[in-house]
Amino acid sequence: MTGRRTLILVLLALFVVAGMFLWKNPVSVARKSAGTTGLDAPEFALKTLDGSRLTLSEYRGKVILLDFWATWCSPCQEEIPRFVEWQGKYGNQGFQVIGISMDDNPKPVQGFVQDFRMRYPVAMGTQEMASQFGGILGLPVNLVIGRDGKIKAKHLGMYDLNQLEQEIKTQLDSQ
Amino acid sequence: MTCRSVLRPAMVCMYWCVAALCLSQAGFSQWKADPSQSATSLGQSSLIQPAELAKSLEAAKDKPLVLNVGPRMLYVQAHIPGAEYIGPGSDAEGLKQLHARVNSLPHSKLIVLYCGCCPWSHCPNVAPAFTELQKMGFTNVKVLYIAENLGTDWVYKGYPTDRGSK
């Protein structure tokens, strides 16, 4: 009987501690609910900067890093050279970076793409497309999409690039 | 083969390498934000925390005028209810719009500026907008402290949010 009472007290204490943790850290809970991880990545059709058509489905079967960025976003400026490097490093393993510019004005985007030697498809994002991906409520936003077309990870804000590379490698290794 | 015949091509090669490096850095540098315009230059006394702003927006009267000085694309995705879109504080057109919007207001009016485009230390918009209002003589201006971005620090914390443009 005493053992049972102790167990109940321990469970109760754990419940209270967990409640206090969630109360103090509401963001971690909210972030999960706001994500789109595990869902099929929504199809989109956009125009690249050179005017050609860009769809997500044409890259089906590849591991995709979908990067929402902007020319004024300095964390994006830190990330993009790494993405260019990864495109070269993992491209022949079925990896593809796609850049979606969230600039209000397309004018500076072309110059930025040239200066940063972004040798992967870049298109101007739209409100509709951003909403399809759960909303772009700050930059950068990176999504890792698996070969099966499902969203494996969504990162809002600055994220550890070594960790992101690891996530991509994991997807490249999985069939 | 003399020492000079080896050194000369090496020096020329080094010169071109340094020149190429300088040119490539010059290409990147035009995109770098001015550190003096970083949000971190704002003093603590000029900041308002999200919880405090959310509470003041619930009040029946004396609500602050909330102005978004970030990119329009992000404003349309999500913004604070009642917030008016002005334009990025980092560009001249945005500051012109800001000037026009507040020009007729009393200088004691409580104005809250916010952006939320990116982490606080990287936001290029709020500090120039704040400085502009100070120059105009406004004495009751606050900047909403958004540590990471509007999603993480406002929307996903459950504070009231609107979508679309005005």
CSV table of C-alpha atoms in Angstrom, one decimal:
chain,number,residue,atom,x,y,z
A,1,MET,CA,0.0,0.0,0.0
A,2,THR,CA,2.9,2.3,0.9
A,3,GLY,CA,4.6,1.4,-2.3
A,4,ARG,CA,1.5,2.3,-4.3
A,5,ARG,CA,1.2,5.6,-2.5
A,6,THR,CA,4.9,6.4,-3.2
A,7,LEU,CA,4.4,5.6,-6.9
A,8,ILE,CA,1.3,7.9,-7.1
A,9,LEU,CA,3.3,10.7,-5.4
A,10,VAL,CA,6.3,10.2,-7.8
A,11,LEU,CA,3.9,10.3,-10.8
A,12,LEU,CA,2.2,13.4,-9.4
A,13,ALA,CA,5.6,15.1,-8.9
A,14,LEU,CA,6.6,14.2,-12.4
A,15,PHE,CA,3.4,15.6,-13.7
A,16,VAL,CA,3.9,18.9,-11.8
A,17,VAL,CA,7.5,19.2,-13.0
A,18,ALA,CA,6.5,18.5,-16.6
A,19,GLY,CA,3.7,21.1,-16.3
A,20,MET,CA,6.1,23.7,-15.0
A,21,PHE,CA,8.6,22.9,-17.8
A,22,LEU,CA,6.0,23.3,-20.5
A,23,TRP,CA,4.7,26.5,-18.8
A,24,LYS,CA,8.3,28.0,-18.9
A,25,ASN,CA,9.0,26.7,-22.4
A,26,PRO,CA,5.9,27.2,-24.5
A,27,VAL,CA,7.9,27.9,-27.7
A,28,SER,CA,9.2,24.4,-28.0
A,29,VAL,CA,5.7,23.0,-27.9
A,30,ALA,CA,4.3,25.6,-30.3
A,31,ARG,CA,7.2,25.1,-32.7
A,32,LYS,CA,6.3,21.5,-33.1
A,33,SER,CA,2.6,22.2,-33.8
A,34,ALA,CA,3.5,24.9,-36.3
A,35,GLY,CA,5.8,22.6,-38.3
A,36,THR,CA,4.9,20.6,-41.4
A,37,THR,CA,7.3,17.8,-40.7
A,38,GLY,CA,6.1,14.4,-41.9
A,39,LEU,CA,3.7,15.8,-44.4
A,40,ASP,CA,4.1,15.6,-48.2
A,41,ALA,CA,5.9,18.8,-49.4
A,42,PRO,CA,3.3,20.8,-51.3
A,43,GLU,CA,3.8,21.1,-55.1
A,44,PHE,CA,4.6,24.6,-56.4
A,45,ALA,CA,5.3,26.1,-59.8
A,46,LEU,CA,7.4,29.2,-59.9
A,47,LYS,CA,9.5,31.1,-62.4
A,48,THR,CA,13.2,31.1,-61.9
A,49,LEU,CA,15.2,34.3,-62.3
A,50,ASP,CA,16.0,33.3,-65.9
A,51,GLY,CA,12.3,32.9,-66.6
A,52,SER,CA,12.2,29.1,-66.7
A,53,ARG,CA,9.6,27.1,-64.9
A,54,LEU,CA,10.5,25.6,-61.5
A,55,THR,CA,8.4,22.8,-59.9
A,56,LEU,CA,9.1,20.8,-56.9
A,57,SER,CA,7.9,17.6,-58.6
A,58,GLU,CA,10.7,17.7,-61.2
A,59,TYR,CA,13.1,16.9,-58.3
A,60,ARG,CA,11.1,14.0,-56.9
A,61,GLY,CA,13.5,11.2,-55.9
A,62,LYS,CA,16.1,13.7,-54.8
A,63,VAL,CA,16.9,15.0,-51.3
A,64,ILE,CA,16.0,18.6,-51.4
A,65,LEU,CA,17.1,21.5,-49.3
A,66,LEU,CA,14.4,24.2,-49.8
A,67,ASP,CA,15.9,27.5,-48.6
A,68,PHE,CA,13.7,30.6,-48.0
A,69,TRP,CA,16.0,33.5,-48.0
A,70,ALA,CA,16.3,37.2,-48.9
A,71,THR,CA,19.1,39.6,-49.9
A,72,TRP,CA,18.7,41.7,-46.7
A,73,CYS,CA,18.9,38.7,-44.4
A,74,SER,CA,22.4,38.5,-43.0
A,75,PRO,CA,22.0,35.0,-41.5
A,76,CYS,CA,21.0,33.8,-45.0
A,77,GLN,CA,24.3,35.4,-46.3
A,78,GLU,CA,26.2,33.2,-43.8
A,79,GLU,CA,24.3,30.0,-44.9
A,80,ILE,CA,24.3,30.4,-48.7
A,81,PRO,CA,28.0,29.7,-49.3
A,82,ARG,CA,27.6,26.4,-47.4
A,83,PHE,CA,24.6,25.5,-49.5
A,84,VAL,CA,26.6,26.2,-52.7
A,85,GLU,CA,29.4,24.0,-51.3
A,86,TRP,CA,26.9,21.2,-50.5
A,87,GLN,CA,25.4,21.4,-54.0
A,88,GLY,CA,28.8,20.7,-55.5
A,89,LYS,CA,29.7,18.1,-52.9
A,90,TYR,CA,26.5,16.0,-52.8
A,91,GLY,CA,24.9,16.9,-56.1
A,92,ASN,CA,25.9,13.6,-57.7
A,93,GLN,CA,24.4,11.7,-54.8
A,94,GLY,CA,20.9,13.1,-55.6
A,95,PHE,CA,21.0,16.3,-53.6
A,96,GLN,CA,19.4,19.5,-54.8
A,97,VAL,CA,19.3,22.9,-53.2
A,98,ILE,CA,16.4,25.2,-54.3
A,99,GLY,CA,16.4,28.8,-53.2
A,100,ILE,CA,13.2,30.8,-52.8
A,101,SER,CA,13.8,34.5,-52.4
A,102,MET,CA,11.4,36.3,-50.2
A,103,ASP,CA,12.5,39.8,-51.2
A,104,ASP,CA,9.7,42.2,-51.9
A,105,ASN,CA,11.6,43.5,-54.9
A,106,PRO,CA,13.2,41.1,-57.4
A,107,LYS,CA,15.7,43.8,-58.5
A,108,PRO,CA,18.6,43.0,-56.2
A,109,VAL,CA,18.2,39.3,-56.3
A,110,GLN,CA,19.9,38.7,-59.6
A,111,GLY,CA,23.0,40.5,-58.5
A,112,PHE,CA,23.1,38.6,-55.2
A,113,VAL,CA,22.8,35.3,-56.9
A,114,GLN,CA,25.8,36.2,-59.1
A,115,ASP,CA,27.9,37.5,-56.2
A,116,PHE,CA,27.3,34.5,-54.1
A,117,ARG,CA,27.7,32.1,-57.1
A,118,MET,CA,24.4,30.4,-56.3
A,119,ARG,CA,24.6,27.6,-58.9
A,120,TYR,CA,21.2,26.1,-58.1
A,121,PRO,CA,17.7,27.1,-59.1
A,122,VAL,CA,16.5,30.3,-57.5
A,123,ALA,CA,12.9,31.7,-57.8
A,124,MET,CA,10.9,34.5,-56.3
A,125,GLY,CA,8.6,33.3,-53.6
A,126,THR,CA,4.9,34.1,-53.4
A,127,GLN,CA,2.5,34.6,-50.5
A,128,GLU,CA,0.6,31.5,-51.6
A,129,MET,CA,3.6,29.3,-51.8
A,130,ALA,CA,4.9,30.5,-48.4
A,131,SER,CA,1.6,29.8,-46.8
A,132,GLN,CA,1.5,26.3,-48.3
A,133,PHE,CA,4.7,25.6,-46.4
A,134,GLY,CA,3.2,26.7,-43.0
A,135,GLY,CA,4.0,30.4,-43.4
A,136,ILE,CA,7.3,32.1,-43.5
A,137,LEU,CA,7.4,34.1,-40.3
A,138,GLY,CA,11.0,35.2,-40.3
A,139,LEU,CA,14.2,34.2,-42.1
A,140,PRO,CA,16.0,32.0,-42.9
A,141,VAL,CA,13.7,29.0,-43.2
A,142,ASN,CA,15.2,25.7,-44.4
A,143,LEU,CA,13.3,22.5,-45.2
A,144,VAL,CA,14.8,19.2,-45.8
A,145,ILE,CA,12.6,17.1,-48.1
A,146,GLY,CA,13.3,13.4,-48.5
A,147,ARG,CA,13.4,11.3,-51.6
A,148,ASP,CA,9.8,10.2,-50.9
A,149,GLY,CA,8.7,13.9,-51.2
A,150,LYS,CA,7.9,14.2,-47.4
A,151,ILE,CA,9.2,17.1,-45.3
A,152,LYS,CA,11.8,15.6,-42.9
A,153,ALA,CA,12.7,18.8,-41.1
A,154,LYS,CA,11.8,22.5,-41.0
A,155,HIS,CA,14.1,25.0,-39.3
A,156,LEU,CA,13.0,28.5,-38.7
A,157,GLY,CA,15.8,31.0,-37.9
A,158,MET,CA,19.5,30.4,-37.6
A,159,TYR,CA,20.3,26.7,-37.3
A,160,ASP,CA,23.5,24.8,-36.7
A,161,LEU,CA,24.8,24.2,-40.3
A,162,ASN,CA,26.8,21.1,-39.3
A,163,GLN,CA,23.6,19.6,-37.9
A,164,LEU,CA,21.7,20.5,-41.1
A,165,GLU,CA,24.4,18.9,-43.2
A,166,GLN,CA,24.1,15.8,-41.0
A,167,GLU,CA,20.4,15.7,-41.6
A,168,ILE,CA,20.9,15.9,-45.3
A,169,LYS,CA,23.5,13.1,-45.3
A,170,THR,CA,21.1,10.9,-43.3
A,171,GLN,CA,18.5,11.5,-46.0
A,172,LEU,CA,21.0,10.8,-48.8
A,173,ASP,CA,21.9,7.5,-47.1
A,174,SER,CA,18.3,6.4,-46.7
A,175,GLN,CA,16.5,4.8,-49.7
B,1,MET,CA,67.6,29.0,-63.9
B,2,THR,CA,68.1,32.1,-61.8
B,3,CYS,CA,66.5,33.0,-58.5
B,4,ARG,CA,64.8,36.0,-60.2
B,5,SER,CA,63.3,33.9,-63.0
B,6,VAL,CA,61.5,31.8,-60.4
B,7,LEU,CA,60.5,34.6,-58.0
B,8,ARG,CA,59.0,36.9,-60.7
B,9,PRO,CA,56.2,34.5,-61.9
B,10,ALA,CA,55.6,33.6,-58.2
B,11,MET,CA,55.1,37.3,-57.3
B,12,VAL,CA,52.8,37.8,-60.3
B,13,CYS,CA,50.8,34.8,-59.4
B,14,MET,CA,50.5,36.0,-55.8
B,15,TYR,CA,49.4,39.5,-56.9
B,16,TRP,CA,46.6,38.1,-59.0
B,17,CYS,CA,45.5,35.8,-56.2
B,18,VAL,CA,45.3,38.7,-53.7
B,19,ALA,CA,43.5,40.8,-56.3
B,20,ALA,CA,41.0,38.0,-57.0
B,21,LEU,CA,40.4,37.6,-53.3
B,22,CYS,CA,39.8,41.3,-52.8
B,23,LEU,CA,37.4,41.4,-55.7
B,24,SER,CA,35.4,38.5,-54.4
B,25,GLN,CA,35.2,40.0,-50.9
B,26,ALA,CA,34.1,43.3,-52.5
B,27,GLY,CA,31.3,41.5,-54.2
B,28,PHE,CA,30.0,40.1,-50.8
B,29,SER,CA,30.6,43.3,-48.8
B,30,GLN,CA,27.9,45.3,-50.6
B,31,TRP,CA,25.3,42.9,-49.1
B,32,LYS,CA,26.6,43.2,-45.6
B,33,ALA,CA,24.4,45.1,-43.2
B,34,ASP,CA,25.9,48.2,-41.5
B,35,PRO,CA,26.7,47.1,-38.0
B,36,SER,CA,26.0,50.6,-36.6
B,37,GLN,CA,22.4,50.1,-37.7
B,38,SER,CA,22.0,46.8,-35.8
B,39,ALA,CA,19.1,46.5,-33.4
B,40,THR,CA,21.7,45.8,-30.7
B,41,SER,CA,22.6,49.5,-30.7
B,42,LEU,CA,19.2,50.2,-29.0
B,43,GLY,CA,19.3,50.8,-25.3
B,44,GLN,CA,17.2,48.6,-22.9
B,45,SER,CA,15.0,51.5,-22.0
B,46,SER,CA,13.8,51.8,-25.6
B,47,LEU,CA,12.6,48.2,-25.7
B,48,ILE,CA,9.2,46.6,-25.0
B,49,GLN,CA,8.8,42.9,-24.5
B,50,PRO,CA,6.1,40.9,-26.4
B,51,ALA,CA,4.1,40.1,-23.3
B,52,GLU,CA,4.0,43.8,-22.3
B,53,LEU,CA,2.9,44.8,-25.8
B,54,ALA,CA,0.2,42.1,-26.0
B,55,LYS,CA,-1.2,43.3,-22.7
B,56,SER,CA,-1.3,46.9,-23.8
B,57,LEU,CA,-3.1,46.0,-27.0
B,58,GLU,CA,-5.9,44.4,-24.8
B,59,ALA,CA,-6.5,47.8,-23.1
B,60,ALA,CA,-9.6,49.6,-24.1
B,61,LYS,CA,-7.9,53.0,-24.5
B,62,ASP,CA,-4.4,54.5,-24.8
B,63,LYS,CA,-3.3,51.8,-27.2
B,64,PRO,CA,0.0,52.4,-28.8
B,65,LEU,CA,0.4,53.0,-32.5
B,66,VAL,CA,2.1,49.8,-33.8
B,67,LEU,CA,4.1,50.2,-37.0
B,68,ASN,CA,5.8,47.4,-38.9
B,69,VAL,CA,9.1,48.5,-40.4
B,70,GLY,CA,10.1,45.2,-42.0
B,71,PRO,CA,9.6,43.5,-45.4
B,72,ARG,CA,6.1,43.4,-46.8
B,73,MET,CA,6.3,39.7,-47.7
B,74,LEU,CA,6.6,38.8,-44.0
B,75,TYR,CA,4.0,41.3,-42.9
B,76,VAL,CA,1.4,39.7,-45.1
B,77,GLN,CA,2.3,36.3,-43.7
B,78,ALA,CA,1.6,37.4,-40.2
B,79,HIS,CA,1.5,40.6,-38.2
B,80,ILE,CA,0.3,42.1,-34.9
B,81,PRO,CA,-3.4,43.1,-35.1
B,82,GLY,CA,-3.8,46.7,-35.8
B,83,ALA,CA,-0.2,47.1,-36.9
B,84,GLU,CA,0.2,49.4,-39.9
B,85,TYR,CA,2.7,48.5,-42.6
B,86,ILE,CA,5.3,51.2,-43.3
B,87,GLY,CA,8.2,49.6,-45.1
B,88,PRO,CA,11.7,48.5,-44.3
B,89,GLY,CA,13.5,50.9,-42.0
B,90,SER,CA,16.7,50.1,-43.7
B,91,ASP,CA,15.8,51.8,-46.9
B,92,ALA,CA,15.2,55.5,-47.7
B,93,GLU,CA,11.7,54.9,-49.0
B,94,GLY,CA,10.7,53.1,-45.8
B,95,LEU,CA,11.9,56.0,-43.7
B,96,LYS,CA,10.0,58.4,-46.0
B,97,GLN,CA,6.8,56.5,-45.4
B,98,LEU,CA,7.4,56.5,-41.7
B,99,HIS,CA,8.0,60.2,-41.7
B,100,ALA,CA,4.8,60.8,-43.6
B,101,ARG,CA,2.7,58.5,-41.3
B,102,VAL,CA,3.7,60.1,-38.0
B,103,ASN,CA,4.3,63.7,-39.1
B,104,SER,CA,1.0,65.0,-37.8
B,105,LEU,CA,1.1,63.1,-34.5
B,106,PRO,CA,1.9,64.7,-31.2
B,107,HIS,CA,5.5,64.0,-30.2
B,108,SER,CA,4.3,62.3,-26.9
B,109,LYS,CA,2.3,59.6,-28.8
B,110,LEU,CA,3.3,56.1,-27.8
B,111,ILE,CA,4.6,54.4,-30.9
B,112,VAL,CA,5.8,50.8,-31.0
B,113,LEU,CA,8.1,49.8,-33.9
B,114,TYR,CA,8.7,46.2,-34.8
B,115,CYS,CA,10.1,44.0,-37.6
B,116,GLY,CA,10.8,40.3,-36.7
B,117,CYS,CA,12.5,39.5,-40.0
B,118,CYS,CA,15.4,37.8,-38.4
B,119,PRO,CA,17.4,37.4,-35.1
B,120,TRP,CA,17.6,40.7,-33.1
B,121,SER,CA,21.3,41.1,-33.7
B,122,HIS,CA,20.8,40.9,-37.4
B,123,CYS,CA,17.7,43.1,-37.8
B,124,PRO,CA,18.6,46.0,-40.1
B,125,ASN,CA,15.3,47.8,-39.8
B,126,VAL,CA,14.3,48.8,-36.3
B,127,ALA,CA,17.3,50.9,-35.3
B,128,PRO,CA,17.1,53.3,-38.4
B,129,ALA,CA,13.4,53.7,-37.9
B,130,PHE,CA,13.8,54.4,-34.2
B,131,THR,CA,16.6,57.0,-34.9
B,132,GLU,CA,14.3,58.7,-37.5
B,133,LEU,CA,11.5,59.1,-34.9
B,134,GLN,CA,14.0,60.4,-32.3
B,135,LYS,CA,15.3,62.9,-34.9
B,136,MET,CA,11.7,64.1,-35.5
B,137,GLY,CA,11.3,64.7,-31.8
B,138,PHE,CA,9.2,61.8,-30.7
B,139,THR,CA,9.8,61.1,-27.0
B,140,ASN,CA,7.7,57.9,-26.4
B,141,VAL,CA,8.9,55.4,-28.9
B,142,LYS,CA,9.5,51.7,-28.1
B,143,VAL,CA,10.9,48.9,-30.1
B,144,LEU,CA,9.4,45.4,-29.7
B,145,TYR,CA,12.2,43.1,-28.7
B,146,ILE,CA,12.0,40.0,-31.0
B,147,ALA,CA,14.9,37.7,-30.1
B,148,GLU,CA,14.6,35.3,-33.1
B,149,ASN,CA,11.8,36.2,-35.4
B,150,LEU,CA,8.1,37.0,-35.4
B,151,GLY,CA,7.1,33.4,-35.7
B,152,THR,CA,9.1,32.1,-32.7
B,153,ASP,CA,8.6,35.1,-30.4
B,154,TRP,CA,5.1,36.2,-31.2
B,155,VAL,CA,3.0,33.9,-33.4
B,156,TYR,CA,4.0,30.5,-31.9
B,157,LYS,CA,3.8,31.9,-28.4
B,158,GLY,CA,0.1,32.4,-29.0
B,159,TYR,CA,-0.1,36.2,-29.1
B,160,PRO,CA,-2.9,37.6,-31.3
B,161,THR,CA,-2.0,37.6,-35.0
B,162,ASP,CA,-3.5,38.8,-38.2
B,163,ARG,CA,-2.7,37.8,-41.8
B,164,GLY,CA,-3.0,39.6,-45.1
B,165,SER,CA,-2.3,43.2,-46.1
B,166,LYS,CA,-3.9,46.5,-45.4
